[in-house]
PDB file of C-alpha atoms in Angstrom:
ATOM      1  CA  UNK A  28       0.000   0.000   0.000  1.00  0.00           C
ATOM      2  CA  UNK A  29       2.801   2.391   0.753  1.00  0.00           C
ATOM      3  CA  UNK A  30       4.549   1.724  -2.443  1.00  0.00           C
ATOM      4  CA  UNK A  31       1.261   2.336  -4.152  1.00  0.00           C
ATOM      5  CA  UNK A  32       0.687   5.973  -2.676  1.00  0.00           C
ATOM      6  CA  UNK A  33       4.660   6.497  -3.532  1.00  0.00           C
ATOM      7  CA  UNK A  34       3.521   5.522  -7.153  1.00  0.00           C
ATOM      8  CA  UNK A  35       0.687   7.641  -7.823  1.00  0.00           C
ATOM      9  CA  UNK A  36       2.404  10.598  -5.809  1.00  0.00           C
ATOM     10  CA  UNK A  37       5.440  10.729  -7.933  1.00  0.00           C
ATOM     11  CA  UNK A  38       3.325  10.332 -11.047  1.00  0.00           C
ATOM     12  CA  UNK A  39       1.247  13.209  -9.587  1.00  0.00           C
ATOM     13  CA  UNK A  40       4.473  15.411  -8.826  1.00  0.00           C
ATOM     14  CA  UNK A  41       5.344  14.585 -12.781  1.00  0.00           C
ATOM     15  CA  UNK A  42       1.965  14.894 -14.164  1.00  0.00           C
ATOM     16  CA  UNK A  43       1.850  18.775 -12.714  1.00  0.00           C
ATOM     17  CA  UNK A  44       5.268  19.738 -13.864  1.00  0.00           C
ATOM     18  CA  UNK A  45       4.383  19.024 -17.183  1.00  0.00           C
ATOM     19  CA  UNK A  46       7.137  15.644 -17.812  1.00  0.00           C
ATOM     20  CA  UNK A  47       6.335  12.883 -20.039  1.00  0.00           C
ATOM     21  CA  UNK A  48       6.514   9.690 -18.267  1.00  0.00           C
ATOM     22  CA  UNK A  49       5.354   5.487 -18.763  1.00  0.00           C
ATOM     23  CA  UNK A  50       4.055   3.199 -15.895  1.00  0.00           C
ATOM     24  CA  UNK A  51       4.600  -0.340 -16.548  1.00  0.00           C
ATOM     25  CA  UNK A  52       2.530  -3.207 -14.735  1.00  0.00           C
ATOM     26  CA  UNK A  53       3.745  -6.958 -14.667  1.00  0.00           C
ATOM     27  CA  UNK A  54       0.638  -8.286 -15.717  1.00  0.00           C
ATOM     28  CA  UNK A  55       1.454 -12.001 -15.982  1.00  0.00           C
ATOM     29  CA  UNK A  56       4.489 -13.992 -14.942  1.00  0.00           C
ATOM     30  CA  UNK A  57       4.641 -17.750 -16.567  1.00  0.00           C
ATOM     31  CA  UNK A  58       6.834 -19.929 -14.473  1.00  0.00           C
ATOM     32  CA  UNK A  59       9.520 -18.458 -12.502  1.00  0.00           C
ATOM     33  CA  UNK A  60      10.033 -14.893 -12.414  1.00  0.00           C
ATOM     34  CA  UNK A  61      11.880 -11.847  -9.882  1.00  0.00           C
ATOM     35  CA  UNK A  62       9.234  -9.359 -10.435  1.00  0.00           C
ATOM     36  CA  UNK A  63       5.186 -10.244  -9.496  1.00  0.00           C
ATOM     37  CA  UNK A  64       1.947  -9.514 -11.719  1.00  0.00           C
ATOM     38  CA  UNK A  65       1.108  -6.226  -9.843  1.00  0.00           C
ATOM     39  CA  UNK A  66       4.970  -4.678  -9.710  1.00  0.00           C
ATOM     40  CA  UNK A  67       5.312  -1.493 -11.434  1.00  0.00           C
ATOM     41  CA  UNK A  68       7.535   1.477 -12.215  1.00  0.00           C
ATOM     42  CA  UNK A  69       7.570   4.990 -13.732  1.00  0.00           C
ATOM     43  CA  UNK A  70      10.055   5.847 -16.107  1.00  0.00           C
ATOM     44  CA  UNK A  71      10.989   9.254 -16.662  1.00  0.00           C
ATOM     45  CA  UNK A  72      10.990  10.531 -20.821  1.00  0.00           C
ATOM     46  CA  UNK A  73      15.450  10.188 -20.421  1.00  0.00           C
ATOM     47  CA  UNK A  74      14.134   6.262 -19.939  1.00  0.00           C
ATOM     48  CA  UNK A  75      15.542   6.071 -16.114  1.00  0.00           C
ATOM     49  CA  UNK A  76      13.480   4.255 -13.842  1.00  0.00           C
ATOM     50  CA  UNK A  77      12.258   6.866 -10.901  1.00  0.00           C
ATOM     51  CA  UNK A  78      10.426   4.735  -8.881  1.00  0.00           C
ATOM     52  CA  UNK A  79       9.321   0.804  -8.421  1.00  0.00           C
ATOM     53  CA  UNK A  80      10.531  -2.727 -10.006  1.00  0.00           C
ATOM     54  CA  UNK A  81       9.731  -5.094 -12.221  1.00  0.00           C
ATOM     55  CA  UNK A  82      13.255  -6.981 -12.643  1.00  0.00           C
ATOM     56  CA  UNK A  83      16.534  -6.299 -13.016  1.00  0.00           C
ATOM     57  CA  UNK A  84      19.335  -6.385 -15.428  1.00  0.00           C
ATOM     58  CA  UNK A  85      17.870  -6.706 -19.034  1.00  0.00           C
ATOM     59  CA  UNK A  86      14.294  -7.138 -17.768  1.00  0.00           C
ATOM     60  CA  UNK A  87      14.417  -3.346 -16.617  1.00  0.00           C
ATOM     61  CA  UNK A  88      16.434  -2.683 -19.883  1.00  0.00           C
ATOM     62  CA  UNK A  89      13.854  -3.646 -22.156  1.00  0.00           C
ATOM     63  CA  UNK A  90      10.870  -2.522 -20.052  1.00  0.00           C
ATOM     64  CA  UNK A  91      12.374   1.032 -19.938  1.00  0.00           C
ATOM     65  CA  UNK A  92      13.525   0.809 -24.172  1.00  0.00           C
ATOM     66  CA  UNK A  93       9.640  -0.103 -24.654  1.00  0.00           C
ATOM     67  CA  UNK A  94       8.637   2.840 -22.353  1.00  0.00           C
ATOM     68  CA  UNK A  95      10.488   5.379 -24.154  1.00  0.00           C
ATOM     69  CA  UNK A  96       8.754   3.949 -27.407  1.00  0.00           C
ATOM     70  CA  UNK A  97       5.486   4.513 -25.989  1.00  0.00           C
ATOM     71  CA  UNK A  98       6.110   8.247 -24.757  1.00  0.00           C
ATOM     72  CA  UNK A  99       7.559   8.808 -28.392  1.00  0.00           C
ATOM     73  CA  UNK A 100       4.109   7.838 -30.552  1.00  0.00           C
ATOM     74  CA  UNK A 101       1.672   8.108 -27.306  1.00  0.00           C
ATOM     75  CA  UNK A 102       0.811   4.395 -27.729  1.00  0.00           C
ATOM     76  CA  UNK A 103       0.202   1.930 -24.998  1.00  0.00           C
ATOM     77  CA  UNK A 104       1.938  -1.591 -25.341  1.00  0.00           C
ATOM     78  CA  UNK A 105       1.979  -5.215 -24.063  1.00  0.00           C
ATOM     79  CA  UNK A 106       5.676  -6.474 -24.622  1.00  0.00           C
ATOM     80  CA  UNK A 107       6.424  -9.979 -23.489  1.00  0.00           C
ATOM     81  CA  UNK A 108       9.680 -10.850 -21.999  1.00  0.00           C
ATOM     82  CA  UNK A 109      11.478 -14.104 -22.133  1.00  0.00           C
ATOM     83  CA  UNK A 110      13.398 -14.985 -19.153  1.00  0.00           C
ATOM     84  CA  UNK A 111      14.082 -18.441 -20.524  1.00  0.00           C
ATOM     85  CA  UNK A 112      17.208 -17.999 -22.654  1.00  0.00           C
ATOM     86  CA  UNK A 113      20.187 -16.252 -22.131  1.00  0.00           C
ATOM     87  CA  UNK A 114      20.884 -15.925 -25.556  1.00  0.00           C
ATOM     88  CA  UNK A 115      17.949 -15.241 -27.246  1.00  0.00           C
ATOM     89  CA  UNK A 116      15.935 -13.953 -24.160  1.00  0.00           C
ATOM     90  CA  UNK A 117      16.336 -10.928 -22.439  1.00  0.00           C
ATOM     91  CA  UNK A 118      19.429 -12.356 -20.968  1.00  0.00           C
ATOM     92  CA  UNK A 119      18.222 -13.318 -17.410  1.00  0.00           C
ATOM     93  CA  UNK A 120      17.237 -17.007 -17.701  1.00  0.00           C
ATOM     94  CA  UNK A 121      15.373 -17.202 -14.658  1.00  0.00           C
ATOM     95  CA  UNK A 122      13.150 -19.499 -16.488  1.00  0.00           C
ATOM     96  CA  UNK A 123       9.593 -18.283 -17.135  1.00  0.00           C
ATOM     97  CA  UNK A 124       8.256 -15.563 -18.951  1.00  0.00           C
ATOM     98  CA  UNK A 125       6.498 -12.312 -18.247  1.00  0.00           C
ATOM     99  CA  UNK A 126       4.235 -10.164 -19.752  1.00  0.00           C
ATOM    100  CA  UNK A 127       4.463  -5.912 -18.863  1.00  0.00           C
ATOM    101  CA  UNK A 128       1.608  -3.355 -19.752  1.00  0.00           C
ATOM    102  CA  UNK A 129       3.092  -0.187 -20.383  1.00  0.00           C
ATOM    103  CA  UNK A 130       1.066   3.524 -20.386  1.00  0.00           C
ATOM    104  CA  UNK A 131       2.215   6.506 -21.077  1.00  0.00           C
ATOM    105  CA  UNK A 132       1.494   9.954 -19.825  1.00  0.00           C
ATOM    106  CA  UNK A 133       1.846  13.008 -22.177  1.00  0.00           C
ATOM    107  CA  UNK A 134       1.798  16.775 -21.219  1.00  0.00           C
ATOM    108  CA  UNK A 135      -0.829  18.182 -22.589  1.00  0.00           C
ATOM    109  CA  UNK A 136      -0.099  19.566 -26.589  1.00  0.00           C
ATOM    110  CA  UNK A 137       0.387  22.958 -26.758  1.00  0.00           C
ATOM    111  CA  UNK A 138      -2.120  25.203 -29.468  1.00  0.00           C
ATOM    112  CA  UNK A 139      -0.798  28.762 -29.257  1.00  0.00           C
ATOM    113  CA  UNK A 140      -2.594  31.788 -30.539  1.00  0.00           C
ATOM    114  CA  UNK A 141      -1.703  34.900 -31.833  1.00  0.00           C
ATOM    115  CA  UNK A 142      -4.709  37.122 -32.254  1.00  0.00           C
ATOM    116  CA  UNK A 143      -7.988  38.237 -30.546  1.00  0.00           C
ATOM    117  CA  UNK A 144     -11.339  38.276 -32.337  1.00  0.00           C
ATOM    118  CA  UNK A 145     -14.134  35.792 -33.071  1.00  0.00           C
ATOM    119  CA  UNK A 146     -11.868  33.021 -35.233  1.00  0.00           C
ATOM    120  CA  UNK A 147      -9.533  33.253 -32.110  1.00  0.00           C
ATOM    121  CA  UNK A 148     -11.491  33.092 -29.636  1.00  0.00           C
ATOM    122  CA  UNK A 149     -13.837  30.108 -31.187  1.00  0.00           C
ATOM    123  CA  UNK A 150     -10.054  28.018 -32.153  1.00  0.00           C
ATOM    124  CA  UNK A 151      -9.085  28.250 -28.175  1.00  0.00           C
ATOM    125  CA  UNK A 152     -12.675  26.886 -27.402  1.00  0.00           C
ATOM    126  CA  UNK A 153     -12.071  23.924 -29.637  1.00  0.00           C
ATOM    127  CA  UNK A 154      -8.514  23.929 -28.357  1.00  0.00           C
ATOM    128  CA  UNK A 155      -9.584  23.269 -24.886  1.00  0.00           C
ATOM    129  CA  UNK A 156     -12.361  21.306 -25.369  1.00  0.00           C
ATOM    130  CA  UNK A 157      -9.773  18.744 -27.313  1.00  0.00           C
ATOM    131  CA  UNK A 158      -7.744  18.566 -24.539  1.00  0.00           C
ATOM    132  CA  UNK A 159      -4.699  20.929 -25.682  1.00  0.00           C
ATOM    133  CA  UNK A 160      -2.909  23.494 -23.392  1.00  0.00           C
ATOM    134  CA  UNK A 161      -4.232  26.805 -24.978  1.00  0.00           C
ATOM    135  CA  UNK A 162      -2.124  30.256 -24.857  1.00  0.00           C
ATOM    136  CA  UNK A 163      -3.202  33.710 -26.097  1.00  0.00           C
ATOM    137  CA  UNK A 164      -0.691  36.079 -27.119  1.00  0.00           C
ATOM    138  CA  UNK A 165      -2.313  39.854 -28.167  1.00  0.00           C
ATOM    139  CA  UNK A 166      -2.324  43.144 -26.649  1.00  0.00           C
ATOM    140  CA  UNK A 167      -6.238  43.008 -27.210  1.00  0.00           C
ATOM    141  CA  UNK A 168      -6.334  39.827 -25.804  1.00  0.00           C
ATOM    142  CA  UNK A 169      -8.660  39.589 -22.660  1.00  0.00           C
ATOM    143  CA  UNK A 170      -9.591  36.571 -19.797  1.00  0.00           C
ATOM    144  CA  UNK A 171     -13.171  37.288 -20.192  1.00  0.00           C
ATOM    145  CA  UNK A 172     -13.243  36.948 -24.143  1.00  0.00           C
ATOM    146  CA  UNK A 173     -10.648  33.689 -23.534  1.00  0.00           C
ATOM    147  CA  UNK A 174     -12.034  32.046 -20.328  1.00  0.00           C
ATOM    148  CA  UNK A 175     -10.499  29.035 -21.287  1.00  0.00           C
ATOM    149  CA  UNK A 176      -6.851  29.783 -21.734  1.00  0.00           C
ATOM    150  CA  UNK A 177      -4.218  28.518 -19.623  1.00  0.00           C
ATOM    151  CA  UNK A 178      -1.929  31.440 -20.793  1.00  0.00           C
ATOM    152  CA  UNK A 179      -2.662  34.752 -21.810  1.00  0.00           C
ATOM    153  CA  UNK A 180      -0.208  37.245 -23.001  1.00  0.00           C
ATOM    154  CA  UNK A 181      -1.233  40.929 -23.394  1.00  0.00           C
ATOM    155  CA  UNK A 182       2.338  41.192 -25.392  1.00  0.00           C
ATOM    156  CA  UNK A 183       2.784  40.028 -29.262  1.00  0.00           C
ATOM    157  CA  UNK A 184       4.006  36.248 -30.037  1.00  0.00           C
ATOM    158  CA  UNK A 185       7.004  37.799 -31.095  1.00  0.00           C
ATOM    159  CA  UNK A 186       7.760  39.009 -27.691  1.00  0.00           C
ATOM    160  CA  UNK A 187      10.458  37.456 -25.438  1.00  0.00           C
ATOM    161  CA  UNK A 188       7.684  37.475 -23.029  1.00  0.00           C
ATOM    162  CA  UNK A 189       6.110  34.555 -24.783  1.00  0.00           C
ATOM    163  CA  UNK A 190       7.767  31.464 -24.980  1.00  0.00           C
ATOM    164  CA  UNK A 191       6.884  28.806 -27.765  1.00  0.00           C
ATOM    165  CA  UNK A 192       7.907  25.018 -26.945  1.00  0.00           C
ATOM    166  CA  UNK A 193       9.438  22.890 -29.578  1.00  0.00           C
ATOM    167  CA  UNK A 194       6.429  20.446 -31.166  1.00  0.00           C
ATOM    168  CA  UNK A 195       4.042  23.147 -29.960  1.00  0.00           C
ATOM    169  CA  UNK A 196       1.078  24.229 -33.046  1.00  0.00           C
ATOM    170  CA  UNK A 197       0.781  27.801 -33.824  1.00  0.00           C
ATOM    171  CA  UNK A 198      -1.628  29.775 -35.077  1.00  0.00           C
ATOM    172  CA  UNK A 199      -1.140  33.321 -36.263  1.00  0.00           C
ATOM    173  CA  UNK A 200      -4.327  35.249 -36.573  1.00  0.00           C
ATOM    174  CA  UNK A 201      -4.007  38.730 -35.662  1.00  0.00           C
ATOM    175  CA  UNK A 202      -4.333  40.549 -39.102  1.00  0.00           C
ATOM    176  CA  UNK A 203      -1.694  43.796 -38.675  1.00  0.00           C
ATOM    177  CA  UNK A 204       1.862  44.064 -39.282  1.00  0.00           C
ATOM    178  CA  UNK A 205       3.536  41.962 -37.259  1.00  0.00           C
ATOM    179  CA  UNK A 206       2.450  38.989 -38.187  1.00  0.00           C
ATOM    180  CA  UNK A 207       5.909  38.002 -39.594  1.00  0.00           C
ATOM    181  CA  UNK A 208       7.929  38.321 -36.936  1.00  0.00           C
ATOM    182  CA  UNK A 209       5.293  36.030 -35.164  1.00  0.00           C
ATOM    183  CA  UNK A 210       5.473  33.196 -38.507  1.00  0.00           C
ATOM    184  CA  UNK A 211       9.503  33.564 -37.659  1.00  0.00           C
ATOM    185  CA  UNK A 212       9.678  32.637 -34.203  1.00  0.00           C
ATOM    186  CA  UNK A 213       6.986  30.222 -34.693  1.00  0.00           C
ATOM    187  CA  UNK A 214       9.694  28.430 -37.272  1.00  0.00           C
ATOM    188  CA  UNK A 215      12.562  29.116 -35.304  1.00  0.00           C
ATOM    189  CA  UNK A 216      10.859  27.610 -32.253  1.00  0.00           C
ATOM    190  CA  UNK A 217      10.593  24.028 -34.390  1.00  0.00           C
ATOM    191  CA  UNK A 218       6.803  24.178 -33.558  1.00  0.00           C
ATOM    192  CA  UNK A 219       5.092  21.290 -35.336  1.00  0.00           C
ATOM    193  CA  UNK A 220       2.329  23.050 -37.232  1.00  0.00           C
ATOM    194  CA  UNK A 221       2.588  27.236 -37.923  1.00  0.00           C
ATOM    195  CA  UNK A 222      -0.516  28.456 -39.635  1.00  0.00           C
ATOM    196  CA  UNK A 223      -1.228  32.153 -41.110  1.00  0.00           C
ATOM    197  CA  UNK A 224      -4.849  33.133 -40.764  1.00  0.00           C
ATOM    198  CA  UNK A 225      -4.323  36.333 -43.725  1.00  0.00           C
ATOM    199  CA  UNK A 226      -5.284  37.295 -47.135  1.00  0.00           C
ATOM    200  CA  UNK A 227      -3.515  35.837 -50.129  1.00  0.00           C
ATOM    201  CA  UNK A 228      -1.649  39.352 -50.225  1.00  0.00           C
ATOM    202  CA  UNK A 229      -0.620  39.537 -46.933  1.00  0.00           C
ATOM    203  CA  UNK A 230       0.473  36.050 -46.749  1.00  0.00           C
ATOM    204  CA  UNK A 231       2.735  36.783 -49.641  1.00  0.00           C
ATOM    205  CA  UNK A 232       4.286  39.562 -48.072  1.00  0.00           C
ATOM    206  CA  UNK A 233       4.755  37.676 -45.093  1.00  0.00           C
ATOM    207  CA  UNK A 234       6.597  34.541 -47.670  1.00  0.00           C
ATOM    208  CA  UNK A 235       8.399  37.653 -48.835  1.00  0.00           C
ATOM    209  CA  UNK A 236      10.244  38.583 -45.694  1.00  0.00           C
ATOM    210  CA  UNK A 237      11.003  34.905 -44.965  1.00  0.00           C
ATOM    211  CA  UNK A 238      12.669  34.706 -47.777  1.00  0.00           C
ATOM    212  CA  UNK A 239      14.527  37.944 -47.616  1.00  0.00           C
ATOM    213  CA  UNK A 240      15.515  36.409 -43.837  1.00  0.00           C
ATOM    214  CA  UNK A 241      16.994  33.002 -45.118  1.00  0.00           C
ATOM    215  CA  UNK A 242      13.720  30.627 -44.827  1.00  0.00           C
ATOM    216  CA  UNK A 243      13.459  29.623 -48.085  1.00  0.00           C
ATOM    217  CA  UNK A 244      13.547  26.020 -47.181  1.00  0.00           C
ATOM    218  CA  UNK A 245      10.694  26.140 -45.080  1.00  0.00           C
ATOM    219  CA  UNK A 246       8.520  27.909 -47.506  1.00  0.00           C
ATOM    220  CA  UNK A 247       9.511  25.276 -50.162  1.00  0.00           C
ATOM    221  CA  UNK A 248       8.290  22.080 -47.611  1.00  0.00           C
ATOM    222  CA  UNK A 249       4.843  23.851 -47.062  1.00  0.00           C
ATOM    223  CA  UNK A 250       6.161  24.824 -43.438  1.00  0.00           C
ATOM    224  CA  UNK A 251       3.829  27.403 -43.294  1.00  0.00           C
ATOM    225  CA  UNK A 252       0.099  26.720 -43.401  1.00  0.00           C
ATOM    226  CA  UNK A 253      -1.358  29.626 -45.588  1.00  0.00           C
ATOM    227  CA  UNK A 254      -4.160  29.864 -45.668  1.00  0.00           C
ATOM    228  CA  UNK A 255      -4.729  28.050 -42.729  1.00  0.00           C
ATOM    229  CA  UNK A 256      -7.463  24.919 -41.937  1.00  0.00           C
ATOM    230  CA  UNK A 257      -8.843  22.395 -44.082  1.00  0.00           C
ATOM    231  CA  UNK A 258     -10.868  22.814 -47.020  1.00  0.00           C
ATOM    232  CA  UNK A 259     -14.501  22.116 -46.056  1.00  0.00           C
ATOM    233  CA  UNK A 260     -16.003  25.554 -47.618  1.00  0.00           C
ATOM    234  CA  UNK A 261     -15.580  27.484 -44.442  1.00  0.00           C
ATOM    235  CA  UNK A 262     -17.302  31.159 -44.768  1.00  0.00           C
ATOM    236  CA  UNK A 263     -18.014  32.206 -40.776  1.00  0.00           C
ATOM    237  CA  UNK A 264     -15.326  32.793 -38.166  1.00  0.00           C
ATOM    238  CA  UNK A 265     -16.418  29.716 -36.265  1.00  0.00           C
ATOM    239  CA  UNK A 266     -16.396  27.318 -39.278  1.00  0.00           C
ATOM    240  CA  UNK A 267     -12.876  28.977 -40.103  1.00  0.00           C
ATOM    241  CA  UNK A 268     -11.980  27.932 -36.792  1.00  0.00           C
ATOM    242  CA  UNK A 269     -13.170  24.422 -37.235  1.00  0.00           C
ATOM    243  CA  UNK A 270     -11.196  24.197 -40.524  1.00  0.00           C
ATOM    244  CA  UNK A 271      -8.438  24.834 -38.280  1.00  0.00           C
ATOM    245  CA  UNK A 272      -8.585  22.891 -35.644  1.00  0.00           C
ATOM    246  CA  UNK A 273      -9.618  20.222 -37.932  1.00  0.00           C
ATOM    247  CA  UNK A 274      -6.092  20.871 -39.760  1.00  0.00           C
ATOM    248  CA  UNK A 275      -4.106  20.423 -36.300  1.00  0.00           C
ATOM    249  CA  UNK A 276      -5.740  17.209 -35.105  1.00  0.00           C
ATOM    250  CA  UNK A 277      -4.929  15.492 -38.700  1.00  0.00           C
ATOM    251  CA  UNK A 278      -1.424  16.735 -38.368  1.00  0.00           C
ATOM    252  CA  UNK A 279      -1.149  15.834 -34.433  1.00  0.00           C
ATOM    253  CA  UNK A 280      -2.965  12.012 -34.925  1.00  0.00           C
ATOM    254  CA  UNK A 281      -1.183  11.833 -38.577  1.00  0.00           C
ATOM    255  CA  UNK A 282      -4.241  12.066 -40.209  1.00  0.00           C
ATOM    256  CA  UNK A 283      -5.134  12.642 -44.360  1.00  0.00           C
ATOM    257  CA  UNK A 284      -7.740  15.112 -43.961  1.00  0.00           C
ATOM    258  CA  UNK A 285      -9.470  13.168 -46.736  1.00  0.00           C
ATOM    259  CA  UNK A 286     -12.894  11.823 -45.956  1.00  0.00           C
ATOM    260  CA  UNK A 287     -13.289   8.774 -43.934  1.00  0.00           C
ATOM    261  CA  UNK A 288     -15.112   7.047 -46.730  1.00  0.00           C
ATOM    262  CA  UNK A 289     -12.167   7.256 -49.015  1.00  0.00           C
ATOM    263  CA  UNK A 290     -10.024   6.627 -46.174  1.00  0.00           C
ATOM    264  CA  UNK A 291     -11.104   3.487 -45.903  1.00  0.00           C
ATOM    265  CA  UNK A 292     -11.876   2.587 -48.762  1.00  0.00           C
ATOM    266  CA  UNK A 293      -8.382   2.587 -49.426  1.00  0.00           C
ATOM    267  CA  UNK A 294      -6.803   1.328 -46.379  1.00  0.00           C
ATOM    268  CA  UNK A 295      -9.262  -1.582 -47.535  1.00  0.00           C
ATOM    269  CA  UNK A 296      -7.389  -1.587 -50.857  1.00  0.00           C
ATOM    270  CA  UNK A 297      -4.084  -2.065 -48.994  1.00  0.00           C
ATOM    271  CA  UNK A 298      -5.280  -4.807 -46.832  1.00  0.00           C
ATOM    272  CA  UNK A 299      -6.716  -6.981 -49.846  1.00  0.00           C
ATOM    273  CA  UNK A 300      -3.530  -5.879 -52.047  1.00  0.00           C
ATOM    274  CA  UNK A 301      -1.634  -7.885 -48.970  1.00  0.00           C
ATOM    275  CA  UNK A 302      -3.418 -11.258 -49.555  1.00  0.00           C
ATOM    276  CA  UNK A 303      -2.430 -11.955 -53.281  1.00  0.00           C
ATOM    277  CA  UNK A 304      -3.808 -15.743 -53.255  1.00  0.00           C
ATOM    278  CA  UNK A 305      -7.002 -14.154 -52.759  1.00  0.00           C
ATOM    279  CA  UNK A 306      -9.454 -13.289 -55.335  1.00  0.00           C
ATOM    280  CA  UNK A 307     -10.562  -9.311 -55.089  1.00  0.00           C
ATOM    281  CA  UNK A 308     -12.647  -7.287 -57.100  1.00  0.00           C
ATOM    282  CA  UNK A 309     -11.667  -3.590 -58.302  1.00  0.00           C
ATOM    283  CA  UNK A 310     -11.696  -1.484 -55.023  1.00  0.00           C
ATOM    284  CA  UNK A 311     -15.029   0.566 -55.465  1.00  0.00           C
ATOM    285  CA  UNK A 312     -14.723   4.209 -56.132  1.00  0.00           C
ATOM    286  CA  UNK A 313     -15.816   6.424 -52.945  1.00  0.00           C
ATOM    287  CA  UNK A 314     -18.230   8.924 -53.416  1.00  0.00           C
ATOM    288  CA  UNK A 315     -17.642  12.329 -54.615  1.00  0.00           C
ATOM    289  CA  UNK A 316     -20.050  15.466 -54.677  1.00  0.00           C
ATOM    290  CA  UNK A 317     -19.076  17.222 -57.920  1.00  0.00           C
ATOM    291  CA  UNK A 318     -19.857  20.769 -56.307  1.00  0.00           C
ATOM    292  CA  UNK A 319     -16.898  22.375 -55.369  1.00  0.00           C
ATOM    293  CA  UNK A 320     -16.392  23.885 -52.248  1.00  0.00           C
ATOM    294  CA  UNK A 321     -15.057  27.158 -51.430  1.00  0.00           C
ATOM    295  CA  UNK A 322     -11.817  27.710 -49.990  1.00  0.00           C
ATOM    296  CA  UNK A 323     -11.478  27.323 -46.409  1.00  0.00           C
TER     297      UNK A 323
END
């Protein structure tokens, strides 16, 4: 019981300072084994073991090589360990063999916006309600028209003031003349999705001044989202917003942004295309409305 409180306090204590960590559980042991279905340990995003046991040696080894895997892709895995060979085993032939659960804990993503208005203010809704860890960063920007935020910044993105983490997903949306200098840091911050929320001109003359600054490579990959969201005919500030948000999901969970009929549809495709001994008709063709849909 103590151990257990020791567990979920240090979890806790990394949980609130914002540190990815796993916590694997011995879930079955077959034969002999050190470590108990039950045991468990936290290990730390550097894969060091901060609290708890489930073996030694190579059994912690591997436990804590699968844990870091898990933090990296957010996934939760069941690895089996065999303690039966010394060769071929995780080298501690204690004779049985075990099976760990492992479960990792992420910091919440971080969305950061640079704007005020009804677009901004609708994106940090969405923002929160998906779970992210919303900022604000505008001199107009207030805590009644962004009860939701975590941060708010009455100072410009592009202030040292506001601090963008690496892997973080920016959105620029606040329509004057500093909006490159806000695209910049964005880049320079390695954020994983920057998005301009402009006209075609201005987005050009925001490209421009990249270029003139040495980010031509960036521009060439796509690196900056303009205009920003999804295509799915957006027209008001809130379905702007969705297009968004919509954008940063498929981008955070690696998805196409195409719809999930032709998604699978085609994932379909590749799973018959894997069985060649087995007869398959032509993979049907997914539906398509022929109006097109205006930008957004």
């Amino acid at each position: 019981m103590k151990m257990t409180a020791e567990l979920f306090g240090t979890a806790q204590e990394l949980k609130s300072r914002g540190e990815p960590f796993a916590i694997a559980t011995v879930i079955d042991i077959q034969g002999s084994g050190s470590a108990k279905p039950g045991f468990k340990v936290i290990i730390d995003s550097s894969g060091r073991v901060v609290l708890g046991w489930v073996g030694g040696g190579c059994a912690e080894s591997t436990v804590c090589q699968a844990a870091l895997e898990s933090m990296s892709d957010g996934k939760v895995r069941v690895i089996t360990l065999d303690l039966t060979d010394e060769i071929f085993g995780v080298g501690m032939p204690c004779g049985g063999m075990m099976q760990v659960y492992i479960e990792p804990t992420l910091p919440k993503p971080d969305l950061v916006i640079a704007g005020h208005g009804q677009i901004a203010e609708t994106l940090a809704q969405m923002g929160h309600l998906l779970g992210f860890s919303v900022t604000i960063a505008d001199p107009a920007a207030t805590s009644e028209a962004f009860p939701a935020a975590d941060n708010l910044f009455t100072a410009g993105l592009s202030s040292s003031e506001v601090q963008i983490k690496p892997n973080a997903y920016v959105v620029v949306a606040t329509h004057h003349k500093g909006d490159h200098l806000s695209i910049k840091k964005a880049i320079d911050s390695q954020a994983s999705y920057v998005a301009l929320v402009a006209s075609r001109t201005r987005s050009q003359l925001v490209f421009e001044y990249l270029e003139a600054v040495g980010v031509r490579e960036e521009i060439a990959n796509g690196r900056v989202r303009a205009p920003a969201g999804l295509d799915i005919g957006a027209q008001t500030p809130e379905e702007i917003a969705l297009s968004i948000i919509s954008e940063v999901v498929a981008g955070r969970r690696g998805g196409s942004g195409r719809p999930m009929a032709e998604a699978v549809a085609s994932r379909r495709c590749e799973t018959d295309i894997d069985k060649p001994d087995q007869v398959i008709s032509a993979c049907p063709m997914p539906f398509v409305n022929s109006t097109e849909s205006g930008a957004g």
